Short mmCIF file of C-alpha atoms in Angstrom, two decimals:
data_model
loop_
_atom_site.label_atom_id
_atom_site.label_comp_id
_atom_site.label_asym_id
_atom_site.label_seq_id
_atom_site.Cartn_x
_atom_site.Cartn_y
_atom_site.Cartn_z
CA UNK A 100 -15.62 -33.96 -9.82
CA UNK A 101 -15.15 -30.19 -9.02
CA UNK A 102 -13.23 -28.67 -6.13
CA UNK A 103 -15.85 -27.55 -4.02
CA UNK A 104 -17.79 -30.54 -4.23
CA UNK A 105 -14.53 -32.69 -3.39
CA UNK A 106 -13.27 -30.22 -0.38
CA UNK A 107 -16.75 -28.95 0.60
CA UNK A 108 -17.33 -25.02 -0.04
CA UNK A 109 -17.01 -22.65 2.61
CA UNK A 110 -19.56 -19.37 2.25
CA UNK A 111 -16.84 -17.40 0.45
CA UNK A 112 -14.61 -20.07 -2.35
CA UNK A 113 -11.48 -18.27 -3.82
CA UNK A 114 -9.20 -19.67 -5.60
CA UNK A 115 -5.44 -18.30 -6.73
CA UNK A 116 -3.39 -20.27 -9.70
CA UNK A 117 0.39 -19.76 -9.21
CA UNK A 118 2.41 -20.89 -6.24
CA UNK A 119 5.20 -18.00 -6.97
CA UNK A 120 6.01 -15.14 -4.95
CA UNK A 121 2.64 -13.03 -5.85
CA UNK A 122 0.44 -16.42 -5.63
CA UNK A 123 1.71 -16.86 -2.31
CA UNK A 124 1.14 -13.51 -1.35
CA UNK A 125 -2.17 -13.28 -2.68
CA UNK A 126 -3.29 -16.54 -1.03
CA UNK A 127 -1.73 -15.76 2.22
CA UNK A 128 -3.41 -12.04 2.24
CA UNK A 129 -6.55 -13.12 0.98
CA UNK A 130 -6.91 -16.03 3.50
CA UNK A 131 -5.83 -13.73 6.07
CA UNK A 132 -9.12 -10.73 4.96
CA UNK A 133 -11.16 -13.62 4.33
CA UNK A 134 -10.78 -15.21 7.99
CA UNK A 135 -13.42 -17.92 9.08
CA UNK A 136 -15.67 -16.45 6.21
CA UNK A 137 -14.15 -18.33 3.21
CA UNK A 138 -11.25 -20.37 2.18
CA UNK A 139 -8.79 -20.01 -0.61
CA UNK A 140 -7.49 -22.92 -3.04
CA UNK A 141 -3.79 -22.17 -4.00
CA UNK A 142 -3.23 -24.22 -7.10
CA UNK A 143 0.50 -25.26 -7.55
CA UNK A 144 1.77 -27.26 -10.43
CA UNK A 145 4.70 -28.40 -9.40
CA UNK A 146 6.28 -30.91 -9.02
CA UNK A 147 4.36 -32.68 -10.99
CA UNK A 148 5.15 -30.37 -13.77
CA UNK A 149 7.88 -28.49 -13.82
CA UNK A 150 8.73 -24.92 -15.76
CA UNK A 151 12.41 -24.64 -17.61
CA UNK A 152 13.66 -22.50 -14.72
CA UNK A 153 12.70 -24.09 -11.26
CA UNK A 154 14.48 -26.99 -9.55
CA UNK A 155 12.26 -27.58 -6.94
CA UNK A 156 8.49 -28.01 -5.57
CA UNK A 157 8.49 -24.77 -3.09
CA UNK A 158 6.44 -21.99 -3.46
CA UNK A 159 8.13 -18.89 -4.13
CA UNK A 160 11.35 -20.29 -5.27
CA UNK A 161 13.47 -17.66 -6.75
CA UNK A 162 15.07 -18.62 -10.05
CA UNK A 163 16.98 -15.59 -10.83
CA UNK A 164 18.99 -13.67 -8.21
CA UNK A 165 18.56 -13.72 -5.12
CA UNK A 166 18.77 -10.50 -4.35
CA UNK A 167 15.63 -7.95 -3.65
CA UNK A 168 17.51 -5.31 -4.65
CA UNK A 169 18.27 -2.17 -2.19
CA UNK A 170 16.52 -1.49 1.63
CA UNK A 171 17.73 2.09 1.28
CA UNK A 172 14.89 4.27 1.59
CA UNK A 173 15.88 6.67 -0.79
CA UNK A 174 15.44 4.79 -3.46
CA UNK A 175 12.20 3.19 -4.48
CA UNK A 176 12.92 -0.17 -4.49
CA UNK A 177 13.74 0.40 -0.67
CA UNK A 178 10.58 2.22 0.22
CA UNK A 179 8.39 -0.03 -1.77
CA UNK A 180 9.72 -2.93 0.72
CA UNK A 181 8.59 -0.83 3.69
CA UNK A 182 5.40 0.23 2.53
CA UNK A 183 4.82 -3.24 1.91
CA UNK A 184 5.98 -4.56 5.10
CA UNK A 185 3.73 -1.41 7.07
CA UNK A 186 1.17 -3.10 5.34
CA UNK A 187 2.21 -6.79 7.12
CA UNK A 188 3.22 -8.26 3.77
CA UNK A 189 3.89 -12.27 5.07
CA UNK A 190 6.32 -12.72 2.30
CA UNK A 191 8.51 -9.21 3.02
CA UNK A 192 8.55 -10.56 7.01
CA UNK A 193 9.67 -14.14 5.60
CA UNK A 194 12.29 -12.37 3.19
CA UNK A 195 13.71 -10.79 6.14
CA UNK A 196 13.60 -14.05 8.19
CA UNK A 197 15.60 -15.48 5.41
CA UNK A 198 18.51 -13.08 4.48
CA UNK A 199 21.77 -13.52 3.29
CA UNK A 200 24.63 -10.51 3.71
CA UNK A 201 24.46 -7.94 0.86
CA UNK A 202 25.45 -4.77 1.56
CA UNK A 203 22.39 -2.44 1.70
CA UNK A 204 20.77 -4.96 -0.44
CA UNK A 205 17.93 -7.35 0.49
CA UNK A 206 19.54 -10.42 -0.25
CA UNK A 207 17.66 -14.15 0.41
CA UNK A 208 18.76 -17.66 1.13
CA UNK A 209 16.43 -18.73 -2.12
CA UNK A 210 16.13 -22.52 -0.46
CA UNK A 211 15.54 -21.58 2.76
CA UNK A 212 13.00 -18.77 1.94
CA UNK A 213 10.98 -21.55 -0.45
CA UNK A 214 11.14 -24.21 2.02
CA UNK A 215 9.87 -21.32 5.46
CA UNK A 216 7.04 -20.03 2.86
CA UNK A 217 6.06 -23.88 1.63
CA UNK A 218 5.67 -24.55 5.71
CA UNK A 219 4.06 -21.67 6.32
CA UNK A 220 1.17 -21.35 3.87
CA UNK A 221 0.84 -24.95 4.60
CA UNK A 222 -0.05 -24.07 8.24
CA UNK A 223 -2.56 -21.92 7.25
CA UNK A 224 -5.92 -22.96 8.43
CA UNK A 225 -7.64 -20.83 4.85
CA UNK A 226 -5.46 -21.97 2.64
CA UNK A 227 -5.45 -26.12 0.63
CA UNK A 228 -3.07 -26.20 -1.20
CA UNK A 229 -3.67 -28.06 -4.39
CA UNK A 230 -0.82 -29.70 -6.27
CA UNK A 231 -2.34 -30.00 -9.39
CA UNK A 232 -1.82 -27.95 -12.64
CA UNK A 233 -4.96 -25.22 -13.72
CA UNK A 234 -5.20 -25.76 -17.19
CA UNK A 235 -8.29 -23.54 -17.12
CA UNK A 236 -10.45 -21.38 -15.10
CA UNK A 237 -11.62 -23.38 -12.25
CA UNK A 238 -15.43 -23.63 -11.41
CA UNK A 239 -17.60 -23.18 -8.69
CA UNK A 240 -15.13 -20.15 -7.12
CA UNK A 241 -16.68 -16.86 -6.26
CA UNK A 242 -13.50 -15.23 -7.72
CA UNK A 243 -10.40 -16.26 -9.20
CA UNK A 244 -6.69 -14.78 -9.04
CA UNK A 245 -4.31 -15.67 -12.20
CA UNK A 246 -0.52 -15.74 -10.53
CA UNK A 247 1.07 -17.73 -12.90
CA UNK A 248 3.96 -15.82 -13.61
CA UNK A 249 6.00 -15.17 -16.75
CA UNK A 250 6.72 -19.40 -16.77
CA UNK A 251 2.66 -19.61 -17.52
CA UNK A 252 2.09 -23.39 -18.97
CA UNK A 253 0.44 -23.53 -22.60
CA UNK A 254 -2.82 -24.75 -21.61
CA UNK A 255 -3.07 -21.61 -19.09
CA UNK A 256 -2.19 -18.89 -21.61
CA UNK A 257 -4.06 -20.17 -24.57
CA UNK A 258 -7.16 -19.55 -21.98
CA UNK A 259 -5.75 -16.16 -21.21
CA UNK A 260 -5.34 -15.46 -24.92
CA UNK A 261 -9.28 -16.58 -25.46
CA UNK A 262 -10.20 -14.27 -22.36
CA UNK A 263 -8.40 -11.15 -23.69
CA UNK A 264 -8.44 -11.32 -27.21
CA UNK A 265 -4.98 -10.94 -28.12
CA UNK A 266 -2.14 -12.48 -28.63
CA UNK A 267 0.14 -12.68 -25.63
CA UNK A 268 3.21 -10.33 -25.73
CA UNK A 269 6.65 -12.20 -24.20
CA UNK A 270 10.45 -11.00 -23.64
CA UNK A 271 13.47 -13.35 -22.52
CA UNK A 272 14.90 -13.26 -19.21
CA UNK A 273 18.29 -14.75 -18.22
CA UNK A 274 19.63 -16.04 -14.91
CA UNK A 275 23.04 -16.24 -14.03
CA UNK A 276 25.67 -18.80 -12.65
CA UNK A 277 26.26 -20.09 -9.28
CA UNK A 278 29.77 -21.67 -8.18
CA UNK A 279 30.92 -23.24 -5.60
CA UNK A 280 33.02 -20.63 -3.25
CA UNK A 281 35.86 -23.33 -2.63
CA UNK A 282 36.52 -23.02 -5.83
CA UNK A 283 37.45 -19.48 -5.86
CA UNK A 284 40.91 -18.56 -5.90
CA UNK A 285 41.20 -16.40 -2.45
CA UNK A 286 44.94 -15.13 -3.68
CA UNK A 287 43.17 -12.77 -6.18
CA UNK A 288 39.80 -12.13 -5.15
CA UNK A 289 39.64 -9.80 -2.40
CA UNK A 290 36.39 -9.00 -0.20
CA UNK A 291 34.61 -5.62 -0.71
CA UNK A 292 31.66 -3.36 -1.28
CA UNK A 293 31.80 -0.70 -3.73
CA UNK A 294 32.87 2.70 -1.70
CA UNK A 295 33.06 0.44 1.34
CA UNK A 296 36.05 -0.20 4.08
CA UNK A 297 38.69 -2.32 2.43
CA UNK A 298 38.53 -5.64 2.79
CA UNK A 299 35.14 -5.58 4.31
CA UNK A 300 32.09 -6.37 2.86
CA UNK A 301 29.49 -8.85 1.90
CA UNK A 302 30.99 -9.01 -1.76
CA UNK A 303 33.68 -10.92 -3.13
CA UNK A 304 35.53 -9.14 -6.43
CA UNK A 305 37.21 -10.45 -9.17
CA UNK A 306 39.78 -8.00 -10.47
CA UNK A 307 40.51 -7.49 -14.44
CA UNK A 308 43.27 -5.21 -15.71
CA UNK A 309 42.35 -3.99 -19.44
CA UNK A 310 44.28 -6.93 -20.85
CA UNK A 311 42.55 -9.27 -19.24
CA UNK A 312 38.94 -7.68 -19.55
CA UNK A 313 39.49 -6.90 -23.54
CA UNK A 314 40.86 -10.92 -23.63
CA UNK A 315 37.53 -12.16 -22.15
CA UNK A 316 35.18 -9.99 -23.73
CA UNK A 317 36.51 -11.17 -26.53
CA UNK A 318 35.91 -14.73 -26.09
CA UNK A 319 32.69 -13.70 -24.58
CA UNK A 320 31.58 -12.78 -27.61
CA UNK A 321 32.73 -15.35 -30.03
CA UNK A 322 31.32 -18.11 -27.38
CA UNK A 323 28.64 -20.28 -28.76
CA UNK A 324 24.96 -19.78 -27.31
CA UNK A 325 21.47 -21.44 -27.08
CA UNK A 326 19.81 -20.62 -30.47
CA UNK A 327 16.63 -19.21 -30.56
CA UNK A 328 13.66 -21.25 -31.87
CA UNK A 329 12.58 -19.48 -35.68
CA UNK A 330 8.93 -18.17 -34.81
CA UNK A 331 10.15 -16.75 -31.68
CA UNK A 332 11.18 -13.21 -31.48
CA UNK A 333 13.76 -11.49 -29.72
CA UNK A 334 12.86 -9.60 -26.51
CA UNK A 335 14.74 -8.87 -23.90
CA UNK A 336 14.31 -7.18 -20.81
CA UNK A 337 16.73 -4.01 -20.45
CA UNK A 338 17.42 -4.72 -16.36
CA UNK A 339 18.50 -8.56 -17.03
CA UNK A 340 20.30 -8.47 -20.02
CA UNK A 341 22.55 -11.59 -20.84
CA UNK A 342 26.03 -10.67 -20.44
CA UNK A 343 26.79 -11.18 -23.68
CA UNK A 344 24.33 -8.59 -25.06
CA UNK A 345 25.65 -6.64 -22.87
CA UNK A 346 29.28 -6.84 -24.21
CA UNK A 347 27.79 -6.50 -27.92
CA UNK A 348 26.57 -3.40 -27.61
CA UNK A 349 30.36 -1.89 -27.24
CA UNK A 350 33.96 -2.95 -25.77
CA UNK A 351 33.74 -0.70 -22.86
CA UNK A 352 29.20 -1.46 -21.94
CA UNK A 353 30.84 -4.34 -19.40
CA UNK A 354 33.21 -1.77 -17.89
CA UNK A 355 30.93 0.82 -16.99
CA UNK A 356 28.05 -2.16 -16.42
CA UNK A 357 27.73 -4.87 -14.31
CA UNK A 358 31.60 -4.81 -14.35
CA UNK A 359 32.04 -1.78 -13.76
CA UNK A 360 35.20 -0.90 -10.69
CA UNK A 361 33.91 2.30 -9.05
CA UNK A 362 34.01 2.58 -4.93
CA UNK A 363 36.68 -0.83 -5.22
CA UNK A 364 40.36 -1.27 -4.61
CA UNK A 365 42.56 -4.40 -5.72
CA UNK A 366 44.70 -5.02 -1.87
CA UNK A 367 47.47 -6.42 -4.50
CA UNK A 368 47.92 -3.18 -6.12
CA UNK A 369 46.36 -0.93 -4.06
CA UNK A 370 44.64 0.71 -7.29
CA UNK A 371 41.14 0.42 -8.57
CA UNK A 372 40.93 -2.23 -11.20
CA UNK A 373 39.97 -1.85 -14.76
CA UNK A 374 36.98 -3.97 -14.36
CA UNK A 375 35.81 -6.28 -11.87
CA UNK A 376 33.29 -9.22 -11.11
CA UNK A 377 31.57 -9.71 -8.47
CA UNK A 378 30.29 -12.42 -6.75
CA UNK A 379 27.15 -12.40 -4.04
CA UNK A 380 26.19 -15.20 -1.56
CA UNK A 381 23.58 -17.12 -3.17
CA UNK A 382 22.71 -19.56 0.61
CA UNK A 383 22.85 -18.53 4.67
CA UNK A 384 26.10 -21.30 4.39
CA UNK A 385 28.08 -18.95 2.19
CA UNK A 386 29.40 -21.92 0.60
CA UNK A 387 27.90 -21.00 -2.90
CA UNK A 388 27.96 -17.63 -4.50
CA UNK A 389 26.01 -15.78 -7.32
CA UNK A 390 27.86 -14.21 -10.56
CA UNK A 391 26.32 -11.20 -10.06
CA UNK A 392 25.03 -9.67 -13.67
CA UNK A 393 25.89 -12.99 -15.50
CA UNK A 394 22.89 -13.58 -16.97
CA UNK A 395 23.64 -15.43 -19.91
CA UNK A 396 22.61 -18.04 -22.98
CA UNK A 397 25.45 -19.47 -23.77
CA UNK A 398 25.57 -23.40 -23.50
CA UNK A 399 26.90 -24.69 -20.43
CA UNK A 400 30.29 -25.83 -21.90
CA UNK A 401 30.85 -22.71 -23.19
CA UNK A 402 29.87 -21.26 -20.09
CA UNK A 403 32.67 -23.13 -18.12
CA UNK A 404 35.33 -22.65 -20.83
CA UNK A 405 34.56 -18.93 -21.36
CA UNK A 406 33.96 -17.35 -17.23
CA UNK A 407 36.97 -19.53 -16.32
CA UNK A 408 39.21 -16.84 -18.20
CA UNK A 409 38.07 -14.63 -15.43
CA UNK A 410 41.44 -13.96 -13.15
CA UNK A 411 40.00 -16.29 -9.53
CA UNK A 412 37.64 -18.60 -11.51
CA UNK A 413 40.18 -21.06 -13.41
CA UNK A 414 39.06 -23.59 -11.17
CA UNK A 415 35.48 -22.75 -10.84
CA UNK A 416 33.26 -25.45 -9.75
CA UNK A 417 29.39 -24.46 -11.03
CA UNK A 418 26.61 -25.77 -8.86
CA UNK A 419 24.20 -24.07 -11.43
CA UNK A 420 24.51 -22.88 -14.93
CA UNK A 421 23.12 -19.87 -16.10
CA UNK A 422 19.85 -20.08 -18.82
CA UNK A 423 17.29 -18.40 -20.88
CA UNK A 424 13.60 -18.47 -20.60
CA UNK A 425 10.95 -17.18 -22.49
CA UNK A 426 8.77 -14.70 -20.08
CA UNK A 427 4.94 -14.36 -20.64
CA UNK A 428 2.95 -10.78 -19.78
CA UNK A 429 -0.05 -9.41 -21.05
CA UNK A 430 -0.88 -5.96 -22.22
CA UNK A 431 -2.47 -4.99 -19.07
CA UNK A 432 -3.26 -1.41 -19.40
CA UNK A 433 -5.64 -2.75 -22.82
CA UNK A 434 -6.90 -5.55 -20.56
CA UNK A 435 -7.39 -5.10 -16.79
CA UNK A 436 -9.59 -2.88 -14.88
CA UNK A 437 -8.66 -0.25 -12.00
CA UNK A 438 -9.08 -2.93 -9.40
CA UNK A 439 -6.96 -5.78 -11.62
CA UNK A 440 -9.82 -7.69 -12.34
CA UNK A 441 -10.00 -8.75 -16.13
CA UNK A 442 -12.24 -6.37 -18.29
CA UNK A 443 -13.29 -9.47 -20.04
CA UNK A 444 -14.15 -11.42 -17.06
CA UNK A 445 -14.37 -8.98 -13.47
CA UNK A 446 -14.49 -11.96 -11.57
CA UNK A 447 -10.98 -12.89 -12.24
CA UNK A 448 -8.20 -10.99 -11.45
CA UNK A 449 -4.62 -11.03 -12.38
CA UNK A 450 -1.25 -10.82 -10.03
CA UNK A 451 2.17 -10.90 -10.74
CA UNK A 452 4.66 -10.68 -13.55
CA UNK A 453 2.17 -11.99 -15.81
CA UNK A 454 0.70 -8.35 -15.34
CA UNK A 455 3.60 -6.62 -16.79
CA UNK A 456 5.99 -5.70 -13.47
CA UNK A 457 9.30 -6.89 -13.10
CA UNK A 458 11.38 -7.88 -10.41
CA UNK A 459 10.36 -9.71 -7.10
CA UNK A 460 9.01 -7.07 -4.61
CA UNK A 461 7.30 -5.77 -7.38
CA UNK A 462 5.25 -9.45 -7.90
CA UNK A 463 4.69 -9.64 -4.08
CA UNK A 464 3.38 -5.83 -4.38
CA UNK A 465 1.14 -7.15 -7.24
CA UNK A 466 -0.05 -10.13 -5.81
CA UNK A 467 -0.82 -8.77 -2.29
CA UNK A 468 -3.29 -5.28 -4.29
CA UNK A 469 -4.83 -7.84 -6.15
CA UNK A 470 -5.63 -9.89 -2.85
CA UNK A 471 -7.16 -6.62 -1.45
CA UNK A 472 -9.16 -5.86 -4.35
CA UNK A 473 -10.82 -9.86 -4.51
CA UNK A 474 -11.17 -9.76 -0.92
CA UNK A 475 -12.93 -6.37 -0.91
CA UNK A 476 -15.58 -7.69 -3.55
CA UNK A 477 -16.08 -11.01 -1.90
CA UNK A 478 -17.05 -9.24 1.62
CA UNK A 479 -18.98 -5.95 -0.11
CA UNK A 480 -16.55 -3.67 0.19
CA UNK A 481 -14.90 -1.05 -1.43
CA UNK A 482 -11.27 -1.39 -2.64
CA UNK A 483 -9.68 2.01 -2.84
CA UNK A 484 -6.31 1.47 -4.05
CA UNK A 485 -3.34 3.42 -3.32
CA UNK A 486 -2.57 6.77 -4.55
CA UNK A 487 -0.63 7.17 -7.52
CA UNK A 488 2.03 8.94 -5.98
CA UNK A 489 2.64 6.18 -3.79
CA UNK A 490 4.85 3.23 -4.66
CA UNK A 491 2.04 0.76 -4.68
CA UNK A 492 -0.02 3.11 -6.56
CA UNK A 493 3.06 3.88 -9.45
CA UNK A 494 2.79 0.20 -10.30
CA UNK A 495 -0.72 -0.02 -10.29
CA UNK A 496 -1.04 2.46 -12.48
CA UNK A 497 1.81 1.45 -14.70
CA UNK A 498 -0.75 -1.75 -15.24
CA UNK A 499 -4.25 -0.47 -15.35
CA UNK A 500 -3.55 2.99 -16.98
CA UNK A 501 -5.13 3.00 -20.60
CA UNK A 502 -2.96 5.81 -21.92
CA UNK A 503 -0.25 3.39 -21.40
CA UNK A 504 -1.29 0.58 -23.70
CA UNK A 505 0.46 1.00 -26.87
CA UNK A 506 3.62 1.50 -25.51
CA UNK A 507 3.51 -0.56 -22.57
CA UNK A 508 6.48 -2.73 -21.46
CA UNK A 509 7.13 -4.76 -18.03
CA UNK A 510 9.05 -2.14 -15.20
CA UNK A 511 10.20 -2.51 -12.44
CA UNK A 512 9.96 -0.07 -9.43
CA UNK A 513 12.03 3.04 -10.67
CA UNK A 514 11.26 6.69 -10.36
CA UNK A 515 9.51 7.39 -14.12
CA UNK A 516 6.58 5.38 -12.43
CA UNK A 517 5.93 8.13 -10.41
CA UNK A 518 3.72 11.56 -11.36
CA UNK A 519 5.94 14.78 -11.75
CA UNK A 520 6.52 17.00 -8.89
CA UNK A 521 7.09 20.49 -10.16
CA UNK A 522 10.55 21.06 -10.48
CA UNK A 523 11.11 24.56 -11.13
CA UNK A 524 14.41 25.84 -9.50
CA UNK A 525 15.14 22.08 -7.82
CA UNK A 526 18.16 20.39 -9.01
CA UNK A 527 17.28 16.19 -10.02
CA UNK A 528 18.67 14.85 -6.59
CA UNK A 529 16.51 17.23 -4.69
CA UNK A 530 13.37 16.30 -6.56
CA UNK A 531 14.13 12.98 -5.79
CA UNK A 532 13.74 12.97 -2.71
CA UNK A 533 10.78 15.26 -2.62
CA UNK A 534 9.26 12.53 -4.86
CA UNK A 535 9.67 10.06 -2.45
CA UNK A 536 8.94 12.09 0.42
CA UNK A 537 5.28 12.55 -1.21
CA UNK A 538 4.87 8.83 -1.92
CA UNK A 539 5.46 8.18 2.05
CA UNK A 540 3.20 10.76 3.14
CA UNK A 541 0.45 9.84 1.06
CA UNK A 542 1.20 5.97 2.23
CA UNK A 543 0.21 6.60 5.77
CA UNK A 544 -2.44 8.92 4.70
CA UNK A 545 -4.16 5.89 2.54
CA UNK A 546 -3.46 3.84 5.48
CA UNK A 547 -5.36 5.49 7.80
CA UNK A 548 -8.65 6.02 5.92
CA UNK A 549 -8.62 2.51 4.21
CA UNK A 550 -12.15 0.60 4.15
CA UNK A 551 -11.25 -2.21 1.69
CA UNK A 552 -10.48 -5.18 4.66
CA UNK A 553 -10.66 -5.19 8.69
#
């Protein structure tokens, strides 16, 4: 029996496969445009099938950091966060709702954040959530948006694969340790932020002197990991490396990495450290915290054995282990249009890190233009996207631009993105910020003249 003919079918049917940070977006946004003129199916298949990487049935459970990387608004990762919240993102105000201390990061409470969002969308009078997996392309919806993510199940991508013609492209991602904070020893870590007040700060640091740091990368590196399966290839992406492939690349790559000492101060010896670790609170509780830049694939023992040489962590107790997955993304500059519908197939669109952007904002970004864009077609209207210059309109280009196709990786939101400002005479800095300064002015300019929902 089909949906529609199980639920009854409003005027307007959408439906949006993917219950992850730009599924959830999408739905919520789309339901939202829509209003009493149609209703949107958000297909979820867990937990009735679960991916290698979440632990539970919530929508927009994070399984990496949980960090959304920097508020400041000179960077871009800051202003994309308040372009998307100007633009009443639900999952931005429910990210805020939900965070954890991090310096002038946007750090999360990753249960608490899937559990609000699972509640909320659930309240939604537009929304059913369906709890069933989309092995293909469901029928009888006026449009469709694909959100499943770079975990896509096998039945899903072998129908993307048929729909684009290709073969899918895919990269590994990593996600790193959590331990239990009790298990920390407190006589050698030492709370701090880099170039913060000492001992103040939402981060707690691990000092290494060289002996100590050359001793562990040492045994980092002759640690046994997961092997990789023969007819897989080795991608990884170059912002979540494992920390291994980090250290393999040359003694020192730790050091001046995710290790690196800069802006801290040991209280024992009142000098900056050689190297240092640092660990982030992973819940609200503070009773857990994050290995910040651990990705890794080593096995689990190996894991234990090897990051309890770190000086503070002999004792460690880990509450998660870190793993590698195998990430799924599509060539979208060769395959989706200017409005992220499918070339092949307009009436479907695609959101997310499937699409080729990386990081979290960046999905909910993803998910809530492609929610715009259906919503604009299913009421008759146009869907002017952002301007390039903008933040929103750097990654939407990144996806849909043609030129970009045979050299097109995932990215997340970082300054290359962006179209040159002439630089003649200005030092980098300065351009910088002239960059930026564009992107916000042309923001509230698209703002005010948009036609694309009420």
């Amino acid at each position: 029996m089909r949906l529609q003919e199980r639920y009854g079918a409003p005027d307007r049917l959408a439906a949006v496969i993917g219950g992850g940070l730009a599924g959830s977006e999408a739905a919520w946004v789309l339901a939202r445009a829509l209003g009493d003129r149609g209703r949107v199916d958000l297909f979820e298949m867990r937990p009735g099938r679960m991916t290698p990487a979440h632990s539970t049935a919530s929508l927009a459970e994070l399984v990496c950091s949980n960090s959304l990387k920097s508020e400041l608004l000179s960077t871009p990762a800051g202003l994309l966060k308040a372009d998307l919240l100007k633009l009443g993102s639900p999952l931005m105000a429910q990210a805020l709702k939900c965070r954890v201390p991090a310096g002038r990061a946007l750090a999360v409470d990753r249960i608490k954040l899937g559990e609000t969002v699972t509640q909320s969308i659930g309240a939604q009078p537009g929304i059913r959530l369906i709890r069933e997996e989309a092995a293909d392309i469901p029928e009888g919806y006026d449009t469709v948006i694909i959100a499943t993510g770079p975990l896509t199940s096998g039945a899903m991508a072998e129908k993307l694969k048929g729909l684009i013609g290709q073969e899918s492209l895919y990269f590994y991602d990593a996600i790193a340790p959590i331990v239990e904070t009790g298990s920390i020893d407190m006589s050698i870590a030492f709370t701090q932020d880099r170039y913060g007040d000492d001992e103040s700060g939402d981060y707690l640091n691990l000092p290494m002197e060289r002996d100590e740091y050359e001793t562990f990368v040492a045994r980092l590196l002759s640690a046994q990991t997961v092997a990789l399966r023969e007819f897989e290839k080795k991608y990884y992406f170059e912002g979540c490396l494992p920390v291994e492939e980090i250290a393999s690349r040359g003694r020192d790559a730790l050091a001046f990495g995710p290790l690196k000492p800069v802006g801290l101060r040991d209280p024992r010896t009142g000098n900056r450290p050689y190297a240092a670790v640092q660990l982030r609170k992973e819940n609200e509780a503070g009773d857990a915290m994050n290995m910040v830049g651990f990705q890794t694939k080593l096995t689990y023992p190996e894991q234990e054995r090897v990051f309890r040489t770190i000086p503070g962590m002999a004792n460690a107790r880990f509450l998660r282990h870190g793993s590698l997955h195998r990430n799924t993304y599509i060539n979208s500059p060769r395959t989706l249009n200017a409005d992220m519908s499918l070339k092949s197939a307009p009436g479907i669109f695609l959101a997310g890190q499937i699409t080729g952007v990386e990081g979290y904002v960046e999905s909910i970004a993803m998910g809530h233009m492609a929610a715009l864009s259906a919503a604009a077609r299913l009421l008759g209207r146009p869907f002017t996207p952002p301007p390039p210059a903008t933040t929103l309109g750097a990654l939407l280009g990144h996806i849909t631009d043609p030129a970009r196709a045979e050299t097109f990786q995932p990215a997340n939101m970082n300054f290359s993105l962006f179209p040159p400002i002439d630089d003649e005479g200005k030092g980098r800095k300065l351009r910088r910020a002239m960059i930026l300064e564009r992107a916000g002015k042309e923001m509230e300019e698209w703002m005010a003249g948009r036609e694309d929902v009420d």
